[in-house]
Structure formats: structure tokens, C-alpha cells
Coordinates of N, CA and C in Angstrom, one line a residue:
M1 N -3.3 -23.6 5.1 CA -2.9 -24.4 4.0 C -3.7 -24.0 2.7
A2 N -5.0 -23.8 2.8 CA -5.8 -23.4 1.7 C -5.3 -22.1 1.1
K3 N -5.0 -21.2 1.9 CA -4.5 -19.9 1.5 C -3.2 -20.0 0.7
L4 N -2.3 -20.9 1.1 CA -1.1 -21.2 0.4 C -1.4 -21.8 -1.0
A5 N -2.3 -22.7 -1.0 CA -2.7 -23.4 -2.3 C -3.2 -22.3 -3.3
I6 N -4.1 -21.4 -2.8 CA -4.7 -20.4 -3.6 C -3.6 -19.5 -4.1
A7 N -2.7 -19.1 -3.2 CA -1.6 -18.2 -3.6 C -0.7 -18.9 -4.7
A8 N -0.4 -20.1 -4.5 CA 0.5 -20.8 -5.5 C -0.2 -20.9 -6.8
L9 N -1.5 -21.2 -6.8 CA -2.3 -21.3 -8.0 C -2.3 -19.9 -8.8
L10 N -2.5 -18.9 -8.0 CA -2.5 -17.5 -8.6 C -1.2 -17.2 -9.2
I11 N -0.1 -17.4 -8.4 CA 1.2 -17.2 -8.9 C 1.5 -17.9 -10.2
T12 N 1.1 -19.2 -10.2 CA 1.3 -20.0 -11.4 C 0.5 -19.5 -12.6
T13 N -0.7 -19.0 -12.3 CA -1.6 -18.5 -13.4 C -0.9 -17.2 -13.9
I14 N -0.5 -16.3 -13.0 CA 0.2 -15.1 -13.5 C 1.5 -15.4 -14.2
A15 N 2.3 -16.2 -13.6 CA 3.6 -16.5 -14.2 C 3.5 -17.3 -15.5
A16 N 2.4 -18.0 -15.7 CA 2.3 -18.9 -16.8 C 2.3 -18.1 -18.1
D17 N 1.7 -17.0 -18.2 CA 1.7 -16.3 -19.4 C 1.4 -14.8 -19.3
P18 N 2.1 -14.1 -18.4 CA 1.9 -12.7 -18.4 C 2.5 -12.1 -19.7
Q19 N 1.7 -11.1 -20.2 CA 2.1 -10.5 -21.5 C 2.4 -9.0 -21.2
P20 N 3.6 -8.7 -20.7 CA 3.9 -7.3 -20.4 C 4.1 -6.5 -21.7
D21 N 3.7 -5.3 -21.6 CA 3.9 -4.3 -22.7 C 5.4 -4.2 -22.8
K22 N 5.9 -3.9 -24.0 CA 7.3 -3.8 -24.3 C 8.0 -2.7 -23.5
K23 N 7.2 -1.7 -23.1 CA 7.8 -0.5 -22.4 C 7.7 -0.8 -20.9
G24 N 7.4 -2.0 -20.4 CA 7.3 -2.3 -19.0 C 5.9 -1.9 -18.4
G25 N 4.9 -1.8 -19.3 CA 3.6 -1.4 -18.9 C 2.8 -2.5 -18.4
A26 N 1.6 -2.7 -19.0 CA 0.6 -3.7 -18.6 C 1.1 -5.1 -18.8
A27 N 0.7 -5.9 -17.9 CA 0.9 -7.4 -18.0 C -0.4 -8.1 -17.8
F28 N -0.7 -9.0 -18.6 CA -2.0 -9.7 -18.5 C -1.8 -11.2 -18.3
T29 N -2.7 -11.8 -17.6 CA -2.6 -13.3 -17.5 C -3.1 -13.9 -18.8
K30 N -3.0 -15.1 -19.0 CA -3.5 -15.7 -20.3 C -5.0 -15.7 -20.4
D31 N -5.7 -15.4 -19.2 CA -7.1 -15.3 -19.2 C -7.6 -13.9 -19.5
G32 N -6.6 -12.9 -19.6 CA -6.9 -11.6 -19.9 C -7.1 -10.7 -18.7
D33 N -6.8 -11.2 -17.5 CA -6.8 -10.3 -16.3 C -5.6 -9.5 -16.3
L34 N -5.7 -8.3 -15.8 CA -4.6 -7.4 -15.6 C -3.8 -7.7 -14.3
V35 N -2.5 -7.8 -14.4 CA -1.6 -8.0 -13.3 C -1.4 -6.7 -12.6
L36 N -1.4 -6.6 -11.3 CA -1.2 -5.4 -10.5 C 0.1 -4.7 -11.0
P37 N 0.0 -3.5 -11.4 CA 1.2 -2.8 -11.8 C 2.2 -2.6 -10.6
T38 N 3.4 -2.5 -10.9 CA 4.4 -2.3 -9.9 C 5.2 -1.0 -10.2
G39 N 5.7 -0.4 -9.2 CA 6.6 0.8 -9.4 C 5.9 2.1 -9.8
Y40 N 4.5 2.1 -9.8 CA 3.8 3.2 -10.3 C 4.0 4.5 -9.5
R41 N 4.3 4.4 -8.2 CA 4.6 5.6 -7.4 C 5.8 6.3 -7.8
S42 N 6.7 5.7 -8.6 CA 7.8 6.4 -9.1 C 7.6 7.0 -10.5
W43 N 6.4 6.8 -11.1 CA 6.0 7.4 -12.3 C 5.7 8.9 -12.1
V44 N 5.3 9.6 -13.2 CA 4.9 11.0 -13.1 C 3.6 11.1 -12.4
F45 N 3.6 11.8 -11.3 CA 2.3 12.1 -10.6 C 1.7 13.3 -11.3
I46 N 0.5 13.1 -11.9 CA -0.1 14.2 -12.7 C -1.1 15.0 -11.9
G47 N -1.6 14.5 -10.7 CA -2.5 15.2 -9.9 C -3.3 14.4 -9.0
G48 N -4.0 15.1 -8.1 CA -4.8 14.4 -7.1 C -6.1 15.1 -6.8
P49 N -7.1 15.1 -7.7 CA -8.3 15.8 -7.5 C -9.2 15.1 -6.4
I50 N -10.1 15.8 -5.9 CA -11.0 15.3 -4.9 C -12.4 16.0 -5.0
T51 N -13.4 15.2 -4.8 CA -14.8 15.7 -4.7 C -15.3 15.2 -3.4
P52 N -15.1 15.9 -2.3 CA -15.4 15.4 -1.0 C -16.9 15.4 -0.7
N53 N -17.3 14.5 0.2 CA -18.7 14.4 0.6 C -19.2 15.7 1.2
G54 N -18.4 16.4 1.9 CA -18.8 17.6 2.6 C -19.2 18.7 1.6
L55 N -18.8 18.7 0.4 CA -19.2 19.7 -0.6 C -20.3 19.1 -1.6
N56 N -20.7 17.9 -1.3 CA -21.7 17.2 -2.2 C -22.9 16.6 -1.4
D57 N -23.4 17.3 -0.4 CA -24.5 16.9 0.4 C -24.3 15.5 1.0
G58 N -23.0 15.1 1.3 CA -22.7 13.8 1.8 C -22.8 12.7 0.9
K59 N -22.9 13.0 -0.5 CA -23.2 11.9 -1.4 C -22.2 12.0 -2.7
A60 N -21.0 12.4 -2.5 CA -20.1 12.4 -3.6 C -19.9 11.1 -4.2
Q61 N -19.9 11.0 -5.5 CA -19.8 9.7 -6.2 C -18.4 9.1 -6.0
F62 N -17.4 10.0 -5.9 CA -16.0 9.6 -5.7 C -15.4 10.5 -4.6
P63 N -15.6 10.2 -3.3 CA -15.2 11.1 -2.3 C -13.8 11.1 -1.9
E64 N -13.0 10.2 -2.5 CA -11.6 10.1 -2.1 C -10.7 11.0 -2.9
F65 N -9.5 11.2 -2.4 CA -8.4 11.8 -3.3 C -8.1 10.8 -4.3
H66 N -7.8 11.2 -5.5 CA -7.4 10.4 -6.6 C -5.9 10.8 -7.0
S67 N -5.0 10.0 -6.6 CA -3.6 10.3 -6.9 C -3.3 9.5 -8.2
V68 N -3.0 10.3 -9.3 CA -2.9 9.6 -10.6 C -1.5 9.7 -11.1
Y69 N -1.1 8.5 -11.6 CA 0.3 8.3 -12.1 C 0.3 7.8 -13.5
V70 N 1.3 8.2 -14.3 CA 1.5 7.7 -15.7 C 3.0 7.6 -15.9
Q71 N 3.4 6.6 -16.7 CA 4.8 6.4 -17.1 C 5.3 7.6 -17.8
K72 N 6.6 8.0 -17.5 CA 7.2 9.2 -18.0 C 7.1 9.3 -19.5
E73 N 7.5 8.2 -20.2 CA 7.5 8.3 -21.6 C 6.2 8.5 -22.2
N74 N 5.1 8.0 -21.6 CA 3.8 8.2 -22.1 C 3.2 9.6 -21.8
F75 N 3.6 10.1 -20.6 CA 3.3 11.5 -20.2 C 3.9 12.4 -21.3
Q76 N 5.2 12.2 -21.6 CA 5.9 13.1 -22.6 C 5.2 13.0 -24.0
Y77 N 4.8 11.8 -24.3 CA 4.2 11.6 -25.6 C 2.9 12.3 -25.7
Y78 N 2.1 12.3 -24.6 CA 0.8 13.0 -24.5 C 1.1 14.5 -24.7
Q79 N 2.1 15.1 -24.0 CA 2.4 16.5 -24.1 C 2.7 16.9 -25.6
K80 N 3.3 16.1 -26.3 CA 3.6 16.4 -27.7 C 2.5 16.1 -28.7
N81 N 1.7 15.1 -28.4 CA 0.7 14.7 -29.4 C -0.8 14.8 -29.0
G82 N -1.1 15.2 -27.7 CA -2.4 15.4 -27.3 C -3.2 14.1 -27.1
K83 N -2.6 13.0 -27.1 CA -3.2 11.7 -26.8 C -2.1 10.8 -26.3
F84 N -2.5 9.7 -25.7 CA -1.6 8.7 -25.1 C -1.3 7.6 -26.1
P85 N -0.1 7.1 -26.2 CA 0.2 6.0 -27.1 C -0.4 4.6 -26.6
D86 N -0.6 3.7 -27.5 CA -1.0 2.4 -27.1 C 0.0 1.8 -26.1
G87 N -0.5 1.1 -25.1 CA 0.4 0.6 -24.1 C 0.5 1.4 -22.8
T88 N -0.2 2.6 -22.9 CA -0.1 3.5 -21.7 C -0.9 2.9 -20.5
V89 N -0.3 3.0 -19.4 CA -1.0 2.5 -18.1 C -1.2 3.8 -17.2
M90 N -2.4 4.0 -16.8 CA -2.6 5.1 -15.8 C -3.1 4.5 -14.6
V91 N -2.5 4.8 -13.4 CA -2.9 4.3 -12.1 C -3.5 5.4 -11.3
K92 N -4.7 5.1 -10.7 CA -5.4 6.0 -9.8 C -5.4 5.4 -8.5
E93 N -4.6 5.9 -7.5 CA -4.6 5.3 -6.2 C -5.5 6.2 -5.3
L94 N -6.4 5.6 -4.6 CA -7.4 6.4 -3.8 C -6.9 6.5 -2.4
S95 N -7.2 7.7 -1.8 CA -6.9 7.9 -0.4 C -8.1 8.5 0.3
L96 N -8.4 8.1 1.5 CA -9.5 8.6 2.2 C -9.2 10.0 2.7
V97 N -10.2 10.8 3.0 CA -10.1 12.2 3.5 C -10.1 12.2 5.0
Q98 N -9.1 12.9 5.6 CA -9.1 13.1 7.0 C -10.4 13.8 7.4
T99 N -11.0 13.4 8.5 CA -12.2 14.0 9.0 C -11.9 15.2 9.8
G100 N -12.5 16.3 9.4 CA -12.3 17.6 10.1 C -13.5 18.0 10.9
G101 N -13.3 19.0 11.7 CA -14.4 19.5 12.6 C -15.4 20.4 12.0
H102 N -15.2 20.9 10.8 CA -16.1 21.8 10.2 C -17.3 21.0 9.5
A103 N -18.4 21.7 9.3 CA -19.6 21.1 8.8 C -19.4 20.4 7.4
D104 N -18.4 21.0 6.6 CA -18.2 20.5 5.3 C -17.1 19.4 5.3
G105 N -16.7 19.0 6.5 CA -15.7 17.9 6.7 C -14.2 18.4 6.6
S106 N -14.0 19.7 6.3 CA -12.6 20.2 6.2 C -12.0 20.3 7.6
L107 N -10.7 20.5 7.6 CA -10.1 20.7 8.9 C -9.0 21.8 8.8
D108 N -8.7 22.3 10.0 CA -7.7 23.3 10.1 C -6.3 22.8 10.2
S109 N -5.3 23.4 9.5 CA -3.9 23.0 9.6 C -3.1 24.2 9.7
A110 N -1.8 24.0 9.8 CA -0.9 25.2 9.8 C -0.9 26.0 8.5
S111 N -1.3 25.3 7.4 CA -1.3 26.0 6.1 C -2.7 26.6 5.8
G112 N -3.7 26.3 6.7 CA -5.0 26.8 6.5 C -6.0 25.7 6.5
R113 N -7.3 26.1 6.3 CA -8.4 25.1 6.3 C -8.4 24.4 5.0
G114 N -8.7 23.1 5.0 CA -8.7 22.3 3.7 C -9.0 20.9 3.9
Y115 N -8.8 20.1 2.9 CA -9.0 18.7 2.9 C -7.6 18.0 2.7
F116 N -7.4 17.0 3.5 CA -6.1 16.3 3.5 C -6.2 14.8 3.5
Q117 N -5.2 14.2 2.9 CA -5.3 12.7 2.7 C -5.1 12.0 4.0
S118 N -5.8 10.9 4.1 CA -5.7 10.0 5.3 C -5.0 8.7 4.8
S119 N -5.7 7.6 4.9 CA -5.1 6.3 4.5 C -5.4 5.9 3.1
L120 N -4.6 5.1 2.5 CA -4.8 4.5 1.1 C -6.1 3.6 1.2
S121 N -6.9 3.7 0.1 CA -8.2 3.0 0.1 C -8.6 2.4 -1.2
G122 N -7.6 2.2 -2.1 CA -8.0 1.5 -3.3 C -7.1 1.8 -4.5
L123 N -7.3 1.1 -5.6 CA -6.4 1.2 -6.8 C -7.2 0.9 -8.0
D124 N -7.3 1.9 -8.9 CA -7.9 1.6 -10.2 C -6.9 1.9 -11.3
V125 N -7.1 1.2 -12.4 CA -6.1 1.3 -13.5 C -6.8 1.4 -14.9
M126 N -6.3 2.3 -15.7 CA -6.7 2.3 -17.1 C -5.5 1.9 -18.0
V127 N -5.8 1.1 -19.0 CA -4.8 0.6 -19.9 C -5.3 0.9 -21.4
K128 N -4.4 1.5 -22.1 CA -4.7 1.8 -23.5 C -4.2 0.7 -24.4
D129 N -5.1 0.0 -25.1 CA -4.7 -1.1 -25.9 C -5.8 -1.3 -27.0
A130 N -5.6 -0.7 -28.1 CA -6.6 -0.7 -29.2 C -7.1 -2.1 -29.6
K131 N -6.2 -3.1 -29.6 CA -6.6 -4.5 -29.9 C -7.6 -5.1 -28.9
R132 N -7.2 -4.9 -27.6 CA -8.0 -5.5 -26.5 C -9.3 -4.7 -26.3
F133 N -9.2 -3.3 -26.3 CA -10.3 -2.5 -25.8 C -10.9 -1.5 -26.9
G134 N -10.9 -2.0 -28.1 CA -11.5 -1.1 -29.2 C -12.9 -0.7 -29.0
N135 N -13.7 -1.6 -28.3 CA -15.1 -1.2 -28.1 C -15.3 -0.2 -27.1
T136 N -14.3 0.2 -26.3 CA -14.4 1.3 -25.3 C -13.3 2.4 -25.6
N137 N -13.3 2.8 -26.8 CA -12.3 3.9 -27.3 C -10.9 3.6 -26.9
D138 N -10.5 2.3 -27.0 CA -9.1 1.8 -26.9 C -8.6 1.7 -25.4
W139 N -9.5 2.0 -24.4 CA -9.1 1.9 -23.0 C -9.8 0.8 -22.3
G140 N -9.1 0.1 -21.4 CA -9.7 -0.9 -20.5 C -9.6 -0.3 -19.1
F141 N -10.6 -0.7 -18.3 CA -10.7 -0.2 -16.9 C -10.7 -1.3 -15.9
F142 N -9.9 -1.2 -14.9 CA -9.7 -2.3 -13.9 C -9.7 -1.7 -12.5
T143 N -10.1 -2.5 -11.5 CA -10.0 -2.1 -10.1 C -9.3 -3.3 -9.4
F144 N -8.4 -2.9 -8.5 CA -7.7 -3.9 -7.7 C -8.2 -3.9 -6.3
G145 N -9.4 -3.3 -6.1 CA -10.0 -3.3 -4.8 C -10.2 -1.9 -4.3
H146 N -11.2 -1.6 -3.6 CA -11.4 -0.4 -2.9 C -11.3 -0.6 -1.4
H147 N -10.1 -0.8 -1.0 CA -9.8 -1.1 0.4 C -8.3 -0.8 0.6
A148 N -7.9 -0.8 1.8 CA -6.5 -0.6 2.1 C -5.6 -1.6 1.5
P149 N -4.3 -1.3 1.2 CA -3.4 -2.3 0.6 C -3.2 -3.4 1.7
P150 N -2.9 -4.6 1.2 CA -2.5 -5.0 -0.1 C -3.7 -5.1 -1.1
Y151 N -3.4 -4.7 -2.3 CA -4.5 -4.8 -3.3 C -4.5 -6.2 -3.9
E152 N -5.5 -6.4 -4.7 CA -5.7 -7.7 -5.3 C -4.5 -7.9 -6.3
P153 N -4.0 -9.1 -6.5 CA -2.9 -9.3 -7.5 C -3.3 -9.2 -8.9
V154 N -4.5 -9.5 -9.3 CA -5.0 -9.4 -10.6 C -6.4 -8.8 -10.6
A155 N -6.8 -8.2 -11.8 CA -8.1 -7.7 -11.9 C -8.7 -8.0 -13.2
K156 N -10.0 -8.2 -13.2 CA -10.8 -8.4 -14.5 C -11.2 -7.0 -15.0
E157 N -11.4 -7.0 -16.3 CA -11.9 -5.7 -16.9 C -13.3 -5.4 -16.4
R158 N -13.5 -4.2 -16.0 CA -14.8 -3.7 -15.5 C -15.7 -3.6 -16.7
S159 N -17.0 -3.8 -16.5 CA -18.0 -3.6 -17.5 C -18.0 -2.2 -18.1
S160 N -18.4 -2.0 -19.3 CA -18.3 -0.7 -19.9 C -19.3 0.2 -19.2
K161 N -20.3 -0.3 -18.5 CA -21.3 0.5 -17.8 C -20.7 1.1 -16.6
E162 N -19.7 0.5 -16.0 CA -19.1 0.9 -14.7 C -18.2 2.1 -14.9
C163 N -17.3 2.1 -15.9 CA -16.3 3.2 -16.0 C -16.3 3.8 -17.4
A164 N -16.2 3.0 -18.4 CA -16.0 3.5 -19.8 C -17.1 4.4 -20.3
S165 N -18.4 4.0 -19.9 CA -19.5 4.8 -20.4 C -19.4 6.3 -20.0
C166 N -19.0 6.5 -18.8 CA -18.8 7.9 -18.3 C -17.7 8.6 -19.0
H167 N -16.6 7.9 -19.2 CA -15.4 8.5 -19.9 C -15.8 8.8 -21.3
I168 N -16.5 7.9 -22.0 CA -16.9 8.1 -23.4 C -17.9 9.3 -23.5
A169 N -18.8 9.4 -22.5 CA -19.8 10.5 -22.6 C -19.2 11.8 -22.3
F170 N -18.1 11.9 -21.5 CA -17.7 13.2 -21.1 C -16.2 13.6 -21.5
V171 N -15.4 12.6 -21.8 CA -14.0 13.0 -22.1 C -13.5 12.2 -23.3
S172 N -14.3 11.8 -24.2 CA -13.8 11.0 -25.4 C -12.9 11.9 -26.3
K173 N -13.2 13.2 -26.3 CA -12.4 14.1 -27.1 C -11.0 14.4 -26.5
T174 N -10.8 14.0 -25.3 CA -9.4 14.2 -24.7 C -8.8 12.8 -24.3
D175 N -9.0 11.9 -25.2 CA -8.4 10.5 -25.1 C -8.8 9.8 -23.8
M176 N -10.1 10.0 -23.5 CA -10.7 9.3 -22.4 C -10.2 9.7 -21.0
V177 N -9.5 10.8 -20.9 CA -8.8 11.3 -19.7 C -9.4 12.7 -19.3
W178 N -9.7 12.9 -18.0 CA -10.2 14.1 -17.5 C -9.1 15.2 -17.5
V179 N -8.5 15.5 -18.6 CA -7.3 16.4 -18.6 C -7.6 17.8 -18.0
Q180 N -8.8 18.2 -17.9 CA -9.1 19.5 -17.3 C -8.7 19.5 -15.8
Y181 N -8.6 18.4 -15.2 CA -8.2 18.3 -13.8 C -6.7 18.0 -13.6
Y182 N -6.0 17.9 -14.7 CA -4.6 17.6 -14.6 C -3.8 18.6 -15.5
P183 N -3.6 19.8 -15.0 CA -2.9 20.9 -15.7 C -1.4 20.4 -16.1
L184 N -0.9 19.5 -15.4 CA 0.5 19.1 -15.7 C 0.6 18.4 -17.1
L185 N -0.5 17.9 -17.5 CA -0.5 17.3 -18.9 C -0.3 18.3 -20.0
K186 N -0.6 19.6 -19.7 CA -0.5 20.6 -20.6 C 0.8 21.4 -20.4
A187 N 1.6 21.1 -19.4 CA 2.8 21.8 -19.1 C 4.0 21.0 -19.6
N188 N 5.0 21.6 -20.1 CA 6.2 20.9 -20.5 C 7.2 20.9 -19.4
I189 N 7.5 19.6 -18.9 CA 8.3 19.5 -17.7 C 9.8 19.3 -18.1
E190 N 10.1 19.0 -19.4 CA 11.5 18.9 -19.8 C 11.7 19.5 -21.1

């Protein structure tokens, strides 16, 4: 019963005043929390980098695969302009790495030795909105949980120390995105 009451309250909070971007992007509750994006797996998949524990003395900061998606119109805008337009939503869905028999954690497959995705394990989102996130180079950072789906229905903005500070320090000149790991951003697909 308590779970039903919490779910009803959450739905009411979300439905009361979600403010979706005109392009179907980010929606926020009236308290400023980001509503879990939908349909992102049908957006443009720009890449899936990984820094596995096996290659980082067992201590990779982000050892999962990062499958990154962006809306097609914002992807195309970036290709033409070298930056993303206000309203862009980038989704990073995390996947665990299959455990392999080699010392570095890799495994053998028909295609050769490598690292392969296992189960989904989290969802992080970046939203570009100059009015909301001007103090972090126009981007807000959110996590919907680092666990298997279902993900949390809403997320609060993460502190600037958690995500934005690293992006500001290392990729502020590329619109806060690690474009060097996403060659598709530089390729013309249409």
C-alpha cells in the first residue's frame, strides 16, 4: 500500500508540471528534477567506450561500457556547428563487462579476444540548458541510478564536483563532451 501511495505521489509530482523541451527532449518536474528520458535507444548511438578494470590495475574510475545516445537533430546540429544546441539531451547507459578468463578480464570469442557487454547497470544524462545550468558551462548532469533497470523515474542535478568539474577541466573546448571518443560526431551520416 505504501509503495502505491509513493508511486501515485511521484506520478502526480511529475505530471503536475513537467516542462518538456519543445523538441521532445528534457522534461523537468516543478521542483527542477529531470524526468527519466524515454525512447533514447532509438536516438543516434554515437559510441560505447570502456575503460575496464583489467587494464587499470583493477581500479578503473568508470569500468562499464558507456553506450551514448543523442537525438538525431541535435547530432546533426553538432556536425554542422561543432557544438550542441540548447535543449540537447545526451544519455549514457552503462553496461557491465562480461568476466573473462584472462588476467586482464578479457575473454575469447569467435571474433577474437576482447571485452564484451553483459547486463545494463545504470543511466546518466547530460542536458544542455543555458538558463538552468549556466554555472556549469550550460550543461546539467543527472544519474537515474547505477543499477539494473528499472531506473529511477526522476533525478536531481548532481553537484558540480561530481561530474561537471571533470568535464570543465578536460573538455570545455568541445562543448563539455569527450568528442575524441566519439568519431561519429565528426562524420557526416546524411
